[in-house]
Coordinates of C-alpha atoms and ligand atoms in Angstrom, one line a residue:
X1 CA -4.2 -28.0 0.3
X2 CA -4.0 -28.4 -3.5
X3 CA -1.1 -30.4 -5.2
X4 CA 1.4 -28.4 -6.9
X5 CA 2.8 -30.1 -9.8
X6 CA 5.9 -31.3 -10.2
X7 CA 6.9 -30.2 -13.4
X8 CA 6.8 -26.3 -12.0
X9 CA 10.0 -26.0 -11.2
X10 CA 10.9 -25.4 -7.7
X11 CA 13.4 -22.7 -6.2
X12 CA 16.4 -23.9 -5.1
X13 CA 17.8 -24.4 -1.5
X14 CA 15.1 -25.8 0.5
X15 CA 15.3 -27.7 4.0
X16 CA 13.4 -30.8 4.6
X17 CA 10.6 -29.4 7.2
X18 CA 11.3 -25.3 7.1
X19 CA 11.3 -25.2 3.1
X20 CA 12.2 -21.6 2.1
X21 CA 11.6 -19.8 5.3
X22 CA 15.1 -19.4 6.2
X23 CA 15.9 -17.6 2.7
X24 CA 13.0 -15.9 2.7
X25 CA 13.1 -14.1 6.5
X26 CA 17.5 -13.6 5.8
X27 CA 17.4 -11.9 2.4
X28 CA 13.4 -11.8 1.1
X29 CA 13.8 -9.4 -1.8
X30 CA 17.1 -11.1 -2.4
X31 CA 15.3 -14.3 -2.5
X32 CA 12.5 -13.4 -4.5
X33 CA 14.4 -11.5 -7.3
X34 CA 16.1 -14.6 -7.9
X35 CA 12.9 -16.7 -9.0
X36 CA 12.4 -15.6 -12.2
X37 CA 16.2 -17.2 -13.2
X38 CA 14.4 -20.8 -12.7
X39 CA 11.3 -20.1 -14.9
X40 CA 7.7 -18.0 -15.3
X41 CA 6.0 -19.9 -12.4
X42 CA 8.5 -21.5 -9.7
X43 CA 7.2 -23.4 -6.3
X44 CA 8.3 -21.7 -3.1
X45 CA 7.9 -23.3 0.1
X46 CA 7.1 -21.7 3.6
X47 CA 7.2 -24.8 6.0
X48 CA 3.9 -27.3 4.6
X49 CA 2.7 -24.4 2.7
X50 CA 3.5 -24.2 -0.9
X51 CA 2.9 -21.3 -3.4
X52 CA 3.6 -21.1 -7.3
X53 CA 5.1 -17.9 -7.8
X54 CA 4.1 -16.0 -11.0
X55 CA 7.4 -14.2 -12.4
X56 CA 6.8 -13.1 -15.8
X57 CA 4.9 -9.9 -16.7
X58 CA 2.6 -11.5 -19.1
X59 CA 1.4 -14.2 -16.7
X60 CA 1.0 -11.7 -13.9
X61 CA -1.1 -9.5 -15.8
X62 CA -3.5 -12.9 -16.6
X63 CA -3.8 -13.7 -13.4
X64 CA -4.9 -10.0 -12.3
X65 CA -7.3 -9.3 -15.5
X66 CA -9.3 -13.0 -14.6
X67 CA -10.2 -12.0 -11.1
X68 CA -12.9 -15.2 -11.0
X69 CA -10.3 -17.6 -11.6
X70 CA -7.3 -16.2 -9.5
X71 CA -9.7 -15.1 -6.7
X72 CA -8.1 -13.0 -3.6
X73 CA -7.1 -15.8 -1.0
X74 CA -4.2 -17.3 -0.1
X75 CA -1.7 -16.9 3.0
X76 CA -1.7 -13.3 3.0
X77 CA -5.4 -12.8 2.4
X78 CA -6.8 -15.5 4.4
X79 CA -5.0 -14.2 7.6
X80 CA -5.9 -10.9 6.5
X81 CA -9.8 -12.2 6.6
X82 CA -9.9 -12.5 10.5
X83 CA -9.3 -8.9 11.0
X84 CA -10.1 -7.0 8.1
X85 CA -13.7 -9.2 7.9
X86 CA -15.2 -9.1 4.1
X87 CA -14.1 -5.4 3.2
X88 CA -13.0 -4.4 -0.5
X89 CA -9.5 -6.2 0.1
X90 CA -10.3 -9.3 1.5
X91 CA -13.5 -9.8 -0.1
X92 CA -13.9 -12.7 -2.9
X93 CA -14.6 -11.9 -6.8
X94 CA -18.5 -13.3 -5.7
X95 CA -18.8 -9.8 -3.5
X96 CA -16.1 -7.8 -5.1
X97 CA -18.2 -6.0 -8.1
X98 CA -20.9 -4.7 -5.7
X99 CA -18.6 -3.6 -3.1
X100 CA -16.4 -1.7 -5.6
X101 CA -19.3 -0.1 -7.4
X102 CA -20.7 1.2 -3.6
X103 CA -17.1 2.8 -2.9
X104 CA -15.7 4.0 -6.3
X105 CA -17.8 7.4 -6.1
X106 CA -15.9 8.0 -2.6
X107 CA -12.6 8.4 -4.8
X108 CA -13.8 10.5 -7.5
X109 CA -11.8 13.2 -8.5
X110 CA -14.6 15.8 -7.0
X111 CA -13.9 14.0 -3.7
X112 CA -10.3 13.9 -3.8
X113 CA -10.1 17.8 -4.9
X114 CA -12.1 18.1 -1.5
X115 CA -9.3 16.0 0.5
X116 CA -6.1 17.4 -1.3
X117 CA -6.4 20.4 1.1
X118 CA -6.5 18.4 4.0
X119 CA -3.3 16.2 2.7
X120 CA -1.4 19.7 2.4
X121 CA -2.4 21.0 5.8
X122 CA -0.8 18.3 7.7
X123 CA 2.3 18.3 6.2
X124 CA 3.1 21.5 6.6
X125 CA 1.8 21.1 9.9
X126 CA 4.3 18.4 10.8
X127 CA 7.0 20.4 8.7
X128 CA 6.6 23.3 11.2
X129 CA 7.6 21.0 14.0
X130 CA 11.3 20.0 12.9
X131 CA 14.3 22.2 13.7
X132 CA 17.6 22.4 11.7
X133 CA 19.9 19.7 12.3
X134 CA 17.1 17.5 13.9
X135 CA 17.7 13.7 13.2
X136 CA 14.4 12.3 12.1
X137 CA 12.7 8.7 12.4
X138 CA 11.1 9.2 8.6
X139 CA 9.5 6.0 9.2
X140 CA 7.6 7.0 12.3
X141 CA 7.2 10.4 11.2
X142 CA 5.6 9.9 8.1
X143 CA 3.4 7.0 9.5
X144 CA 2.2 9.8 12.0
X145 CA 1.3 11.8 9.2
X146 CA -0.2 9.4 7.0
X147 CA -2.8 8.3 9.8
X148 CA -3.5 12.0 10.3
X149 CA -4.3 12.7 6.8
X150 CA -6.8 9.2 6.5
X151 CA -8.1 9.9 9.6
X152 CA -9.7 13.5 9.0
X153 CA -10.3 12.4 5.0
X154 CA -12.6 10.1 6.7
X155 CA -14.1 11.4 9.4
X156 CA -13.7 15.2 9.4
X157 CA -14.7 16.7 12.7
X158 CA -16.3 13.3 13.5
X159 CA -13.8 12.7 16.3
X160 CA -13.2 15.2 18.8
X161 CA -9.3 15.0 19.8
X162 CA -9.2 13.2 22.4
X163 CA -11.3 10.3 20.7
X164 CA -9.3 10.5 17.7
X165 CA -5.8 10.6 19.6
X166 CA -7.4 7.3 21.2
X167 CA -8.2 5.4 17.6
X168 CA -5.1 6.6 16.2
X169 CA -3.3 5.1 19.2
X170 CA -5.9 1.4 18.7
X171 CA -4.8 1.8 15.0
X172 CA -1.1 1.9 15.8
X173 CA -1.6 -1.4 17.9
X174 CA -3.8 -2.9 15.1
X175 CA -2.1 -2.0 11.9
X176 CA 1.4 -4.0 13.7
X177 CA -1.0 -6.9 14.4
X178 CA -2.9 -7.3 11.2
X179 CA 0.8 -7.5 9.7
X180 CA 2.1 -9.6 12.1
X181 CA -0.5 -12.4 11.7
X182 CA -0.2 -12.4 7.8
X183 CA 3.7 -13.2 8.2
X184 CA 3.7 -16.2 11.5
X185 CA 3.5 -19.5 10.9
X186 CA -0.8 -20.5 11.6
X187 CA 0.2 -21.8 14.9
X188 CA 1.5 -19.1 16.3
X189 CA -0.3 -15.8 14.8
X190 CA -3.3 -15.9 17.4
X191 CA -1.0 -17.2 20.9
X192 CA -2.7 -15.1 24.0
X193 CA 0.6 -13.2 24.3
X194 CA 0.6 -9.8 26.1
X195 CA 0.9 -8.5 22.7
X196 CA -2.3 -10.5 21.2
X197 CA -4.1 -9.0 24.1
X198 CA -3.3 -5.5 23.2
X199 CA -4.5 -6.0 19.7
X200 CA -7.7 -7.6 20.4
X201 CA -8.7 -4.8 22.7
X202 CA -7.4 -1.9 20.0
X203 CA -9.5 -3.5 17.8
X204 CA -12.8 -3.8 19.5
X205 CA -12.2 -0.2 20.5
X206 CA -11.6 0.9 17.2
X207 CA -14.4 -1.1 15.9
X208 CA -16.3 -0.1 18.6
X209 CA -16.0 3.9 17.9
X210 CA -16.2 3.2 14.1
X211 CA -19.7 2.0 14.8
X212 CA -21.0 4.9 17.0
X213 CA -19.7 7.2 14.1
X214 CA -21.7 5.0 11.7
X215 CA -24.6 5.6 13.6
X216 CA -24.9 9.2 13.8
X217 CA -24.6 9.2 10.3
X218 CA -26.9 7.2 9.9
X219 CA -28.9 9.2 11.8
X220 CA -28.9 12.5 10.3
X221 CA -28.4 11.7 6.7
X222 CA -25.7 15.1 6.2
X223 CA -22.7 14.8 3.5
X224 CA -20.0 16.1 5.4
X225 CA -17.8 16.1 2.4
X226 CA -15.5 13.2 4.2
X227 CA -14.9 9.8 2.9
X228 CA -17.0 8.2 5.6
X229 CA -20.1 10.8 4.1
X230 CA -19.3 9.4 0.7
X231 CA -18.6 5.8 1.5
X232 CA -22.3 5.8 3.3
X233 CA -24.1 8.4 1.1
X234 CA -23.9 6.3 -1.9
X235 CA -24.6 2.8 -0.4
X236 CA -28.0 3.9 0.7
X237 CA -28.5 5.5 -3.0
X238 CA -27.6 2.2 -4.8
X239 CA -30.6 0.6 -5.4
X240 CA -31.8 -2.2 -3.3
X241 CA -32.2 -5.1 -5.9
X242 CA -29.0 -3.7 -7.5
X243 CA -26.0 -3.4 -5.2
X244 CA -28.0 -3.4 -1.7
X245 CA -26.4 -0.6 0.5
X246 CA -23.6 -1.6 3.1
X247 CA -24.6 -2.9 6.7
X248 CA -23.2 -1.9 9.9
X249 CA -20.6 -4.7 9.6
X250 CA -19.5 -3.8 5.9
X251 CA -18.9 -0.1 6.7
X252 CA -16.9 -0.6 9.6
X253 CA -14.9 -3.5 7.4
X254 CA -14.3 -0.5 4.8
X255 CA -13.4 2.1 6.9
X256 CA -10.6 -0.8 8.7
X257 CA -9.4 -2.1 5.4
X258 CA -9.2 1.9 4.2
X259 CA -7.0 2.9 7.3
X260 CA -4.9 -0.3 7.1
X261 CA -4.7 -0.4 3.3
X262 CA -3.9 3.9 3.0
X263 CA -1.5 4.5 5.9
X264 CA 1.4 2.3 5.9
X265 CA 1.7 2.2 2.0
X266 CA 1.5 5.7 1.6
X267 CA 3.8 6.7 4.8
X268 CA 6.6 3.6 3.0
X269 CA 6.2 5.6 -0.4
X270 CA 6.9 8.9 1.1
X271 CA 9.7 7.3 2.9
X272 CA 11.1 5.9 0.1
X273 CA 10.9 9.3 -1.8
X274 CA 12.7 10.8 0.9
X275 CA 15.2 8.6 1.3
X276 CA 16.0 8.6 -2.5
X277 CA 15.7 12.6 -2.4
X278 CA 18.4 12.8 -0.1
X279 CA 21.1 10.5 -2.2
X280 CA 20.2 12.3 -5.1
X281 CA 20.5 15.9 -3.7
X282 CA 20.5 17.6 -7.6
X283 CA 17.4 15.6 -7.9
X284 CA 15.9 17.0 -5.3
X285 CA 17.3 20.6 -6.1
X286 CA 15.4 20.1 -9.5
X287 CA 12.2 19.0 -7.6
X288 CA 12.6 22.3 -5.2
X289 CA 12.8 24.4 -8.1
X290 CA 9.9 23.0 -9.9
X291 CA 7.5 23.2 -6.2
X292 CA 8.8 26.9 -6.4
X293 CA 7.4 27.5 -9.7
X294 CA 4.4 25.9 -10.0
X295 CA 3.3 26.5 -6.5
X296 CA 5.1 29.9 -5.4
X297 CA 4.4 29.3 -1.6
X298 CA 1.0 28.7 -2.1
X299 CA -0.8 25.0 -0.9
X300 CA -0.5 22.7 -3.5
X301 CA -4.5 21.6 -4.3
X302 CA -5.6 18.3 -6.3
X303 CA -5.2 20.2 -9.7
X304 CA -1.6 20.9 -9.4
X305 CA -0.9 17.3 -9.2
X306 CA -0.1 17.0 -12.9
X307 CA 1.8 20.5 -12.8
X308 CA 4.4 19.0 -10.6
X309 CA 5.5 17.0 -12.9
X310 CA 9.2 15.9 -12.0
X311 CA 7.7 15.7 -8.2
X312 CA 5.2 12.7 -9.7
X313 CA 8.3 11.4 -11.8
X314 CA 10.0 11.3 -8.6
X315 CA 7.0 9.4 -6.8
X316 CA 6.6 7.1 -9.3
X317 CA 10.4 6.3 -9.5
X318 CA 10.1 5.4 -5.7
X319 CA 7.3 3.1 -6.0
X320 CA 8.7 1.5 -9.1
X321 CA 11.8 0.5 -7.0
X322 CA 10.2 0.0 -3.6
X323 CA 6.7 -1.2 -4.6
X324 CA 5.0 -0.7 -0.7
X325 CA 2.7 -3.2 -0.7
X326 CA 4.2 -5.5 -2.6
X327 CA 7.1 -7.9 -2.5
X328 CA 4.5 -11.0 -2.5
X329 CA 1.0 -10.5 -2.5
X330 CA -1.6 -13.8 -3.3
X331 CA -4.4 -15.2 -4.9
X332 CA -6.2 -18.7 -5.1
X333 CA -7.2 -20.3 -7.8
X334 CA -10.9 -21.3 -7.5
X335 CA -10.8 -23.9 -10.9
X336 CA -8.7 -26.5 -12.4
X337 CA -6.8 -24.2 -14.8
X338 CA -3.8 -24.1 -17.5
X339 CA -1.2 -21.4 -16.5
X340 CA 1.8 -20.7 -18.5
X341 CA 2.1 -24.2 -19.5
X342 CA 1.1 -26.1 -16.2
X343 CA -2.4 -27.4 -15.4
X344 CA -2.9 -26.2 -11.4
X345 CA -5.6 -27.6 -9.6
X346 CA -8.2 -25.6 -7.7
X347 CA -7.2 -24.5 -4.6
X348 CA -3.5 -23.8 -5.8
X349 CA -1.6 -20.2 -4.2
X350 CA -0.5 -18.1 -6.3
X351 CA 1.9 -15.3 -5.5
X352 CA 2.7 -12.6 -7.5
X353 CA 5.7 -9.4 -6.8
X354 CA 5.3 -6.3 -8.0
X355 CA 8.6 -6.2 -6.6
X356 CA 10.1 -8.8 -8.6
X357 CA 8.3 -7.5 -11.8
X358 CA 9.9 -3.9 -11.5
X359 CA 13.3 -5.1 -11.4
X360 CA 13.0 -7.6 -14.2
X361 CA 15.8 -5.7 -17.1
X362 CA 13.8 -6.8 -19.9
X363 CA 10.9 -4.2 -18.6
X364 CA 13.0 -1.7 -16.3
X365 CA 16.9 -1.5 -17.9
X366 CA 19.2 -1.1 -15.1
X367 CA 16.2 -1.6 -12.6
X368 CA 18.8 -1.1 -9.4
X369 CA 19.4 2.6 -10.5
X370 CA 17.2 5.6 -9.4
X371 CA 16.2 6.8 -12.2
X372 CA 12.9 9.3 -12.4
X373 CA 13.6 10.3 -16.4
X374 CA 12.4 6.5 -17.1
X375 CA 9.3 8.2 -16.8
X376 CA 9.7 11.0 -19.2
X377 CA 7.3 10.9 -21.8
X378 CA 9.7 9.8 -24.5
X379 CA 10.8 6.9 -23.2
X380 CA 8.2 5.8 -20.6
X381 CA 7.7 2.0 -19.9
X382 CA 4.5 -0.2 -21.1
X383 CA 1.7 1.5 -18.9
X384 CA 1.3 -2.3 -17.9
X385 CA 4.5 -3.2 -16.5
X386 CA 3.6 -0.5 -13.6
X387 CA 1.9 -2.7 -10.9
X388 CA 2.7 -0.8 -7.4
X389 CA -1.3 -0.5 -7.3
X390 CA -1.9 -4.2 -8.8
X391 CA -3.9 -4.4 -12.1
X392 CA -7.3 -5.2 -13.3
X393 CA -10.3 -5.4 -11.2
X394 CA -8.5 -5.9 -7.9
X395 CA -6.3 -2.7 -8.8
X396 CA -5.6 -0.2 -5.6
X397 CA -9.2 2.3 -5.4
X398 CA -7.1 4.4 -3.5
X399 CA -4.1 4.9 -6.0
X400 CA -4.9 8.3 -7.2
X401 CA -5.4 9.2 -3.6
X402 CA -2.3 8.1 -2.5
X403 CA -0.9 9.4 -5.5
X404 CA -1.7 13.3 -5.0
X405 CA -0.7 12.6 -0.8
X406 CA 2.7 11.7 -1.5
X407 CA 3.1 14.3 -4.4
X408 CA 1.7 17.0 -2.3
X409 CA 3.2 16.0 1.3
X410 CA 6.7 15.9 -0.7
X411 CA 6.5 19.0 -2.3
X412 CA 5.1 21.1 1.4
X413 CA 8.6 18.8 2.5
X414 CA 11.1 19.7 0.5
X415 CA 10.1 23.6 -0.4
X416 CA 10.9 23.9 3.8
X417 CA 13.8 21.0 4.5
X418 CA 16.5 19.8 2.8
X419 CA 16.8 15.6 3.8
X420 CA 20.5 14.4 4.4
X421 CA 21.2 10.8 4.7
X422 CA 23.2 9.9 8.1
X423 CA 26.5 8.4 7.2
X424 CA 26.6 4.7 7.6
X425 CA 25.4 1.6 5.7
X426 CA 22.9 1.9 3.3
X427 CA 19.3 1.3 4.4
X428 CA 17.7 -2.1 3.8
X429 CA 13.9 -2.6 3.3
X430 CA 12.4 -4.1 6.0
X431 CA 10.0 -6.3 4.5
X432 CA 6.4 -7.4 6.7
X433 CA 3.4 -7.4 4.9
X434 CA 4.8 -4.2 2.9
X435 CA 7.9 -2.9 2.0
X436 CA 9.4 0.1 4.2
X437 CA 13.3 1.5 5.1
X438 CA 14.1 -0.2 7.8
X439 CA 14.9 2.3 10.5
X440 CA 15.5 5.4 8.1
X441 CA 16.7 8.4 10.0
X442 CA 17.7 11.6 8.4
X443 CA 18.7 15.3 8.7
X444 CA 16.7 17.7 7.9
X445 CA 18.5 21.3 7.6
X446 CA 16.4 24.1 7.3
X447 CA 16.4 26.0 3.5
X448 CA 14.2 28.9 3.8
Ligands
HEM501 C1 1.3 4.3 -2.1 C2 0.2 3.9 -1.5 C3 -0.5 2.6 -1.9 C4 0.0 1.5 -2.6 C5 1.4 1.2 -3.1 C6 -1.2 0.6 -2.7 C7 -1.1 -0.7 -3.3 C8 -2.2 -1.5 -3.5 C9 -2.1 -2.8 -4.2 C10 -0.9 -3.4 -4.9 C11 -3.3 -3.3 -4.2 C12 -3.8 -4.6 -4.9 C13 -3.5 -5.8 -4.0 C14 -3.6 -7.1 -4.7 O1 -3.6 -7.2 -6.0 O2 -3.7 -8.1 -4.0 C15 -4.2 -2.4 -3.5 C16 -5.5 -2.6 -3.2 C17 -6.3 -1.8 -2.4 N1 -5.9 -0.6 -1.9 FE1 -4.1 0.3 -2.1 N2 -2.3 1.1 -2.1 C18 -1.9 2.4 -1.6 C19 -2.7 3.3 -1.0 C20 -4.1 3.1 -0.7 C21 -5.0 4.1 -0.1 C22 -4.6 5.5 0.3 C23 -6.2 3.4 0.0 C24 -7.5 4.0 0.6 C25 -7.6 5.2 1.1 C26 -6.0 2.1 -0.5 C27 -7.0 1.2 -0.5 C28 -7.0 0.0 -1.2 C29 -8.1 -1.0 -1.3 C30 -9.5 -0.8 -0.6 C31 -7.7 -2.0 -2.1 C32 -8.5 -3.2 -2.6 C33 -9.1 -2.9 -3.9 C34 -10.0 -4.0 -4.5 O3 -9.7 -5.1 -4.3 O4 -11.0 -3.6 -5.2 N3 -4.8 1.9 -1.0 N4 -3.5 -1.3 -3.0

């Protein structure tokens, strides 16, 4: 482990052994918020492991544009490794360029015009199954959906319903494991508890039908128009001596790292939409209104993304204040460098917080209040300062996917229900490997 040193100055409050942990697992956001009142980079401890956390904007955005030097590692990514094997999130800089040039045509905006309709579909499909006055687990619920959406993007007709009730099940058991070895201490993360167990068969299931889909495909060479079509058409098109096209191995790492990375960020953005929807009920009458005009009952389609323009205000908005992926995501550094005044060795953590960037007042005035007309185009904040979907080469491929499924799931949802908060405390972010609203349940009354 690298020696931090000691002139970075070091956050406050830590015990002899645990370091930080306690702070961090009571109050993380809290906790992390605070950092950037002791300086640009500040040490953090979790037990023997230390990380420099980055807290200015202009520092972040160095260590995300020099993705050789800040190289994906550190405690969330090395864990990360074991499951998610060398796919696009995990993999280092050395593999990253030909790995992103092999998947970027899957997300072109030909492709995502051909998976909108898909996004639309099952939203108004689980919007059919509510009744007024039910009191939903948004959470669950928009998990459910989220996996349903990813699920036929990739595959299409690939998995006939039983199979794909079966690896949306494995995924369910994986998903919660992958996130809960990122956040254990080492010693524990891997224990043969009943619940290690569970995971490790999921996962060879999953991996196991992933590969027999792979194979057909393989087989019989057809586009079917789905991501997995894409993901594999183009690989065997790169050239050989260029980019080589993805093995076995690689494509079932993407299509892992695509379920984990597009399910739970895009179900907590929803979530968080909802949630603020339904304190801000004139909001949300504005954003009916403007579903009403532009899409007069119709399903919304990848073009009327931009139309809905207070909708994607409203998005945006959420993910400013609840960043779902990231409260503290890492890096390593893989040479002696000079960072915001401090020479860090090789092998240094870094973390950075899209969380704690979005809530600095010198970027986002009054970060604490919900405010979509930030986003108006008179007053909008530097393009930069915007890192839900991280920046530079290791930015989110699937951001203008996501993007469109949480504008067009939330304008099928609130055209057909209105969302009432239950009364009660205010909801806290639970905080894991993402950020989500711990145990959100709503109302939904019916407004047709
Ligand atoms: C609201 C939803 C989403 C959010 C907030 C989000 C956020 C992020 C962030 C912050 C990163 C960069 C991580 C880092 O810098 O360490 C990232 C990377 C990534 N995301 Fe997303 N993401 C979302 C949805 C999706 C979806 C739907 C997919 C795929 C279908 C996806 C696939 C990926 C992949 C593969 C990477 C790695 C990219 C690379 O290193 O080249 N994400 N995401």
């Amino acid at each position: 482990m690298a020696k931090v040193p000691a002139d970075i100055p070091a956050a406050p409050g830590a015990l002899p052994l645990a370091g930080h942990l306690r702070q961090l697992l009571r109050d993380p956001l809290g906790f992390v918020s605070g950092l950037p009142a002791h300086g640009d980079l500040v040490r953090v401890r979790f037990g023997p492991m230390t990380i420099v956390v980055v807290c200015d904007l202009e520092t972040t955005l160095r260590v995300l544009r020099d993705d050789r030097i800040f190289d994906k590692g550190g405690l969330l990514y090395d864990r990360s490794r074991v499951v998610l094997g060398n796919g696009l999130i995990t993999c280092p800089h050395a593999d990253h360029r030909r790995q992103r040039r092999v998947l970027q045509p899957a997300f072109s905006s030909e492709r995502l015009s051909r998976y909108a309709p898909v996004m639309t579909a099952h939203a108004r499909e689980a919007a059919e199954q509510w009744h007024d006055g039910q009191i939903i687990d948004v959470n669950k619920l928009m998990m459910q959906l989220t996996e349903r959406i990813i699920a036929e993007v990739m595959f299409s007709d690939a998995l006939a319903p039983a199979a794909l009730s079966t690896a949306l099940d494995d995924l369910g058991v994986v998903i919660p494991g992958i996130i809960r070895s990122m956040i254990m201490p080492p010693q524990l993360a891997w224990l043969p508890t009943p619940a290690d167990r569970r995971f490790r068969r999921a996962h060879t299931r999953l991996r196991a039908t992933l590969g027999e889909i792979i194979a057909e495909r393989r087989a019989d060479h057809a586009d079917r128009g789905d991501l997995f079509s894409a993901m594999l058409s183009t690989a065997a098109a790169s050239r050989e001596d260029d980019d080589g096209p993805l093995t076995d191995t690689e494509a079932i790492d993407q299509a892992v790292s695509f379920f984990v990375a597009g399910t739970e960020t895009t179900s907590s953005g929803l979530a968080w939409a909802l949630y603020a929807l339904g304190r801000h009920p004139e909001i949300c009458e504005r954003v009916r209104a403007e579903v009403d005009e532009v899409l007069g009952g119709r399903p919304g389609t990848y073009a009327d993304v931009p139309r809905l323009e207070l909708t994607g205000r409203v998005v945006t908005e959420a993910l400013r204040a609840w960043p779902p992926a990231g409260w503290l995501l890492t890096r390593t550094v893989a040479r002696d460098v000079r960072l915001g005044g401090h020479d860090l060795p090789a092998g240094t953590t870094l973390g950075y917080s899209p969380y704690v960037i979005h809530h600095r007042p010198d970027l986002y005035p009054a970060p604490d209040r919900f405010a979509p007309e930030r986003w108006d185009a008179a007053h909008r904040p530097r393009r930069e300062a915007f890192i839900a979907f991280g920046f530079g080469a290791r930015r989110c491929i699937g951001d203008q996917f996501a993007f469109a499924e949480v504008v067009l799931a939330l304008a099928v949802l609130v055209a057909r229900w209105r969302f009432e908060p239950l009364p009660g405390p205010d909801v806290r972010p639970s905080v894991a490997a993402g950020l989500a609203p711990h145990r959100l349940r709503m109302r939904v009354a019916d407004h047709r």
